[in-house]
Short mmCIF file of C-alpha atoms in Angstrom, two decimals:
data_model
loop_
_atom_site.label_atom_id
_atom_site.label_comp_id
_atom_site.label_asym_id
_atom_site.label_seq_id
_atom_site.Cartn_x
_atom_site.Cartn_y
_atom_site.Cartn_z
CA MET O 1 0.00 0.00 0.00
CA ASN O 2 1.63 3.22 -1.16
CA SER O 3 -0.87 5.88 -0.20
CA GLN O 4 -0.43 9.58 0.46
CA LEU O 5 -1.91 10.91 3.70
CA LEU O 6 -2.34 14.44 4.99
CA MET O 7 -2.14 14.89 8.77
CA ILE O 8 -3.49 18.18 10.16
CA GLU O 9 -2.20 18.21 13.73
CA ASP O 10 -0.60 20.93 15.87
CA ASP O 11 1.29 18.44 18.07
CA HIS O 12 4.55 18.17 16.12
CA ARG O 13 5.90 15.35 18.26
CA LEU O 14 2.76 13.26 17.73
CA ALA O 15 2.77 14.00 14.00
CA GLN O 16 6.41 12.91 13.71
CA MET O 17 5.73 9.69 15.62
CA VAL O 18 2.67 8.89 13.48
CA GLY O 19 4.53 9.71 10.26
CA GLU O 20 7.42 7.42 11.15
CA TYR O 21 5.13 4.58 12.21
CA LEU O 22 2.88 4.76 9.15
CA GLY O 23 5.92 5.16 6.90
CA GLN O 24 7.04 1.67 7.94
CA SER O 25 3.82 0.37 6.35
CA GLY O 26 4.32 2.24 3.09
CA LEU O 27 2.08 5.20 3.93
CA GLN O 28 3.55 8.62 3.18
CA VAL O 29 2.42 11.37 5.56
CA THR O 30 2.49 15.11 4.85
CA HIS O 31 2.10 17.16 8.03
CA MET O 32 0.38 20.52 8.39
CA ALA O 33 0.18 22.17 11.81
CA ASP O 34 -3.02 24.20 11.39
CA GLY O 35 -6.33 24.15 9.56
CA THR O 36 -5.48 26.94 7.12
CA SER O 37 -2.35 25.18 5.85
CA GLY O 38 -4.16 21.86 5.67
CA LEU O 39 -6.98 23.30 3.58
CA ALA O 40 -4.46 24.98 1.26
CA GLN O 41 -2.76 21.61 0.76
CA LEU O 42 -6.08 20.09 -0.28
CA GLN O 43 -6.47 22.69 -3.00
CA GLY O 44 -3.22 21.71 -4.69
CA SER O 45 -2.78 19.63 -7.81
CA GLU O 46 -2.28 16.32 -5.98
CA LEU O 47 -4.88 15.19 -3.46
CA PRO O 48 -4.09 12.90 -0.55
CA ASP O 49 -5.85 9.55 -0.26
CA LEU O 50 -6.96 10.35 3.29
CA VAL O 51 -6.86 13.17 5.84
CA ILE O 52 -6.06 12.60 9.51
CA LEU O 53 -7.64 15.61 11.21
CA ASP O 54 -7.18 16.69 14.82
CA LEU O 55 -10.18 18.24 16.56
CA MET O 56 -8.17 20.89 18.43
CA LEU O 57 -6.16 23.20 16.17
CA PRO O 58 -4.70 26.67 16.84
CA ASP O 59 -6.55 28.65 14.16
CA MET O 60 -9.89 26.79 13.86
CA ASP O 61 -11.31 23.60 15.28
CA GLY O 62 -11.28 20.36 13.34
CA LEU O 63 -15.05 20.42 12.91
CA GLU O 64 -14.79 23.65 10.94
CA VAL O 65 -11.92 22.24 8.88
CA CYS O 66 -14.04 19.19 8.08
CA ARG O 67 -16.97 21.39 7.03
CA ARG O 68 -14.67 23.34 4.71
CA ILE O 69 -13.22 20.16 3.22
CA ARG O 70 -16.71 18.95 2.34
CA ALA O 71 -17.42 22.33 0.73
CA LEU O 72 -14.33 22.22 -1.52
CA PRO O 73 -14.91 21.87 -5.27
CA GLY O 74 -14.54 18.60 -7.16
CA ALA O 75 -12.78 15.51 -5.86
CA ALA O 76 -11.25 17.33 -2.86
CA ALA O 77 -14.65 17.28 -1.14
CA GLN O 78 -14.69 13.47 -1.32
CA VAL O 79 -11.33 12.80 0.35
CA PRO O 80 -11.93 10.54 3.37
CA VAL O 81 -11.43 12.17 6.78
CA LEU O 82 -10.41 10.33 9.94
CA MET O 83 -10.91 12.65 12.89
CA LEU O 84 -8.89 12.54 16.11
CA THR O 85 -11.06 13.50 19.08
CA ALA O 86 -9.84 14.34 22.59
CA LYS O 87 -10.85 11.85 25.30
CA GLY O 88 -13.38 10.20 23.02
CA ASP O 89 -16.15 12.69 23.83
CA PRO O 90 -19.34 11.09 22.37
CA MET O 91 -20.66 14.46 21.20
CA ASP O 92 -17.44 15.17 19.32
CA ARG O 93 -17.85 11.84 17.57
CA VAL O 94 -21.47 12.44 16.63
CA ILE O 95 -20.90 15.99 15.41
CA GLY O 96 -17.84 14.93 13.43
CA LEU O 97 -19.78 12.18 11.67
CA GLU O 98 -22.71 14.49 11.03
CA ILE O 99 -20.57 17.05 9.21
CA GLY O 100 -18.82 14.50 7.04
CA ALA O 101 -16.00 12.66 8.85
CA ASP O 102 -15.68 9.03 7.74
CA ASP O 103 -14.38 7.72 11.05
CA TYR O 104 -13.03 8.91 14.38
CA LEU O 105 -10.37 7.83 16.84
CA PRO O 106 -10.15 9.13 20.42
CA LYS O 107 -6.84 10.27 21.89
CA PRO O 108 -4.70 8.76 23.23
CA PHE O 109 -4.65 5.99 20.65
CA GLU O 110 -2.55 2.99 19.74
CA PRO O 111 -0.68 3.50 16.44
CA ARG O 112 -1.74 -0.01 15.39
CA GLU O 113 -5.40 0.94 15.71
CA LEU O 114 -4.83 4.11 13.68
CA LEU O 115 -3.16 2.03 10.96
CA ALA O 116 -6.02 -0.50 11.01
CA ARG O 117 -8.66 2.21 10.61
CA ILE O 118 -6.72 3.91 7.81
CA ARG O 119 -6.42 0.60 5.97
CA ALA O 120 -10.15 -0.08 6.40
CA ILE O 121 -11.06 3.32 4.92
CA LEU O 122 -8.65 2.91 2.01
CA ARG O 123 -9.95 -0.62 1.30
CA ARG O 124 -13.51 0.69 1.16
CA ARG O 125 -12.44 3.43 -1.22
CA GLU O 126 -10.52 1.03 -3.46
CA ALA O 127 -13.40 -1.47 -3.51
CA GLY O 128 -15.82 1.30 -4.39
CA ALA O 129 -13.60 2.35 -7.30
CA GLN O 130 -13.89 -1.07 -8.98
CA PRO O 131 -16.33 -0.74 -11.91
CA PRO O 132 -19.31 -3.09 -11.50
CA ALA O 133 -21.06 -4.65 -14.48
CA ASN O 134 -24.04 -2.35 -14.11
CA HIS O 135 -22.74 0.95 -12.81
CA LEU O 136 -26.09 2.75 -12.56
CA LEU O 137 -28.69 2.12 -9.88
CA ARG O 138 -32.03 3.87 -10.45
CA PHE O 139 -34.92 4.13 -8.03
CA GLY O 140 -37.40 6.64 -9.39
CA SER O 141 -35.85 10.09 -9.05
CA LEU O 142 -32.79 8.66 -7.26
CA GLU O 143 -29.83 7.70 -9.45
CA ILE O 144 -26.58 6.26 -8.11
CA ASP O 145 -23.59 6.11 -10.45
CA ARG O 146 -21.15 3.61 -8.98
CA ASP O 147 -18.41 4.37 -11.53
CA ALA O 148 -18.46 8.14 -11.05
CA ARG O 149 -19.39 7.78 -7.35
CA THR O 150 -22.10 10.40 -7.74
CA ILE O 151 -25.73 10.65 -6.65
CA THR O 152 -28.53 12.69 -8.13
CA VAL O 153 -32.07 13.19 -6.87
CA GLY O 154 -34.45 14.56 -9.48
CA GLY O 155 -31.42 15.47 -11.57
CA GLU O 156 -29.83 17.49 -8.77
CA PRO O 157 -26.53 16.32 -7.19
CA ALA O 158 -26.59 15.05 -3.62
CA GLU O 159 -23.46 15.23 -1.47
CA LEU O 160 -22.25 12.34 0.69
CA THR O 161 -18.90 11.35 2.15
CA SER O 162 -17.03 8.44 0.58
CA TYR O 163 -18.09 6.16 3.43
CA GLN O 164 -21.73 7.28 3.27
CA PHE O 165 -21.75 6.65 -0.49
CA ASP O 166 -20.55 3.09 0.13
CA LEU O 167 -23.24 2.60 2.77
CA LEU O 168 -25.92 3.81 0.37
CA VAL O 169 -24.71 1.52 -2.43
CA THR O 170 -24.63 -1.41 0.00
CA MET O 171 -28.27 -0.75 0.92
CA ALA O 172 -29.44 -0.05 -2.65
CA GLU O 173 -27.83 -3.22 -4.04
CA ARG O 174 -29.86 -5.18 -1.48
CA ALA O 175 -33.12 -3.27 -1.90
CA GLY O 176 -35.99 -4.95 -0.11
CA ARG O 177 -33.74 -6.91 2.25
CA VAL O 178 -33.61 -6.07 5.94
CA LEU O 179 -29.99 -5.66 7.03
CA THR O 180 -28.65 -5.46 10.56
CA ARG O 181 -26.14 -2.76 11.46
CA ASP O 182 -23.43 -5.42 11.67
CA GLN O 183 -24.27 -6.73 8.19
CA ILE O 184 -24.12 -3.23 6.73
CA MET O 185 -20.78 -2.44 8.34
CA GLU O 186 -19.35 -5.81 7.30
CA ALA O 187 -20.48 -5.28 3.70
CA VAL O 188 -18.41 -2.09 3.43
CA ARG O 189 -15.46 -3.67 5.23
CA GLY O 190 -15.71 -1.25 8.10
CA ARG O 191 -14.65 -1.71 11.67
CA GLU O 192 -16.77 -3.82 13.95
CA LEU O 193 -19.38 -1.93 15.92
CA GLU O 194 -18.48 -1.21 19.51
CA ALA O 195 -21.09 -1.77 22.19
CA PHE O 196 -23.74 0.97 22.08
CA ASP O 197 -21.98 2.61 19.12
CA ARG O 198 -24.55 4.71 17.23
CA SER O 199 -22.27 5.89 14.43
CA ILE O 200 -24.14 3.86 11.80
CA ASP O 201 -27.35 5.67 12.77
CA VAL O 202 -25.64 9.05 12.37
CA HIS O 203 -24.48 8.09 8.88
CA MET O 204 -27.96 6.88 7.93
CA GLY O 205 -29.37 10.19 9.10
CA ARG O 206 -26.96 12.05 6.83
CA ILE O 207 -27.86 9.82 3.88
CA ARG O 208 -31.56 10.43 4.46
CA ALA O 209 -30.95 14.17 4.59
CA ALA O 210 -29.25 13.94 1.18
CA ILE O 211 -31.70 11.70 -0.70
CA GLU O 212 -35.09 11.89 1.01
CA ALA O 213 -37.71 14.54 0.22
CA ASP O 214 -38.66 14.49 3.92
CA PRO O 215 -35.83 12.99 6.01
CA LYS O 216 -38.06 12.84 9.11
CA ASN O 217 -40.52 10.64 7.18
CA PRO O 218 -38.19 8.60 4.95
CA ARG O 219 -39.47 6.51 2.05
CA ARG O 220 -36.16 5.10 0.83
CA ILE O 221 -34.17 4.05 3.90
CA LEU O 222 -36.53 2.66 6.52
CA THR O 223 -35.70 1.72 10.10
CA VAL O 224 -36.72 -1.77 11.18
CA ARG O 225 -37.00 -1.37 14.93
CA GLY O 226 -34.75 -3.69 16.87
CA VAL O 227 -33.12 -5.06 13.71
CA GLY O 228 -31.56 -2.49 11.37
CA TYR O 229 -32.49 -0.90 8.05
CA VAL O 230 -34.08 -1.72 4.71
CA PHE O 231 -33.79 0.15 1.41
CA ALA O 232 -37.33 0.28 0.00
CA LYS O 233 -37.94 -0.77 -3.60
CA GLN O 234 -40.73 1.68 -4.39
CA GLN O 235 -40.11 3.99 -7.34
CA ASP O 236 -41.41 7.28 -5.85
#
């Protein structure tokens, strides 16, 4: 694996340690010490394969940086983001996922766990880039282009993170089947759910907000209480 990572982290000692550790596994890390520099790097000619983003930065917090990444033009907005959150505050996790982070890792963390999560995100991205036989999925006004990794609703583009796109495709490919949270996460090669982890529900909420006419009364992605979710087959 020879991937390029961008680490936005004001702790230079931590960034050096992470860079050296990940470098042993063939991952090249570029370090930026503040949000402004990190965002400038993402607007260059070569995009990283993943961003490691600290929540606490000197010029702006990581949540704001993540919002700005998702607002960037073109492919830059789709770069996966792994957010580092202090002390694993549950609200930091939820907010980070809601604004577009693909995963989170509380500090302090084991370098091996960071590497494992990075690899899981990159595997999902690589798997999603493989062209399927039928690249278009159509459900009434909803169209999912698996080759281009784009979504339109009524002809208008809908924005999702790379991970949320994979979740949506996983559900749409199995339309009409009830899937547990574990089955959904396993299908996209994600990490196993921790006890009481509600991150999958946060992602589903973001997907509904992007594709449903009324996210509070969804018609596409339905909750099956006590089990999981089902992508409805109806055509609008």
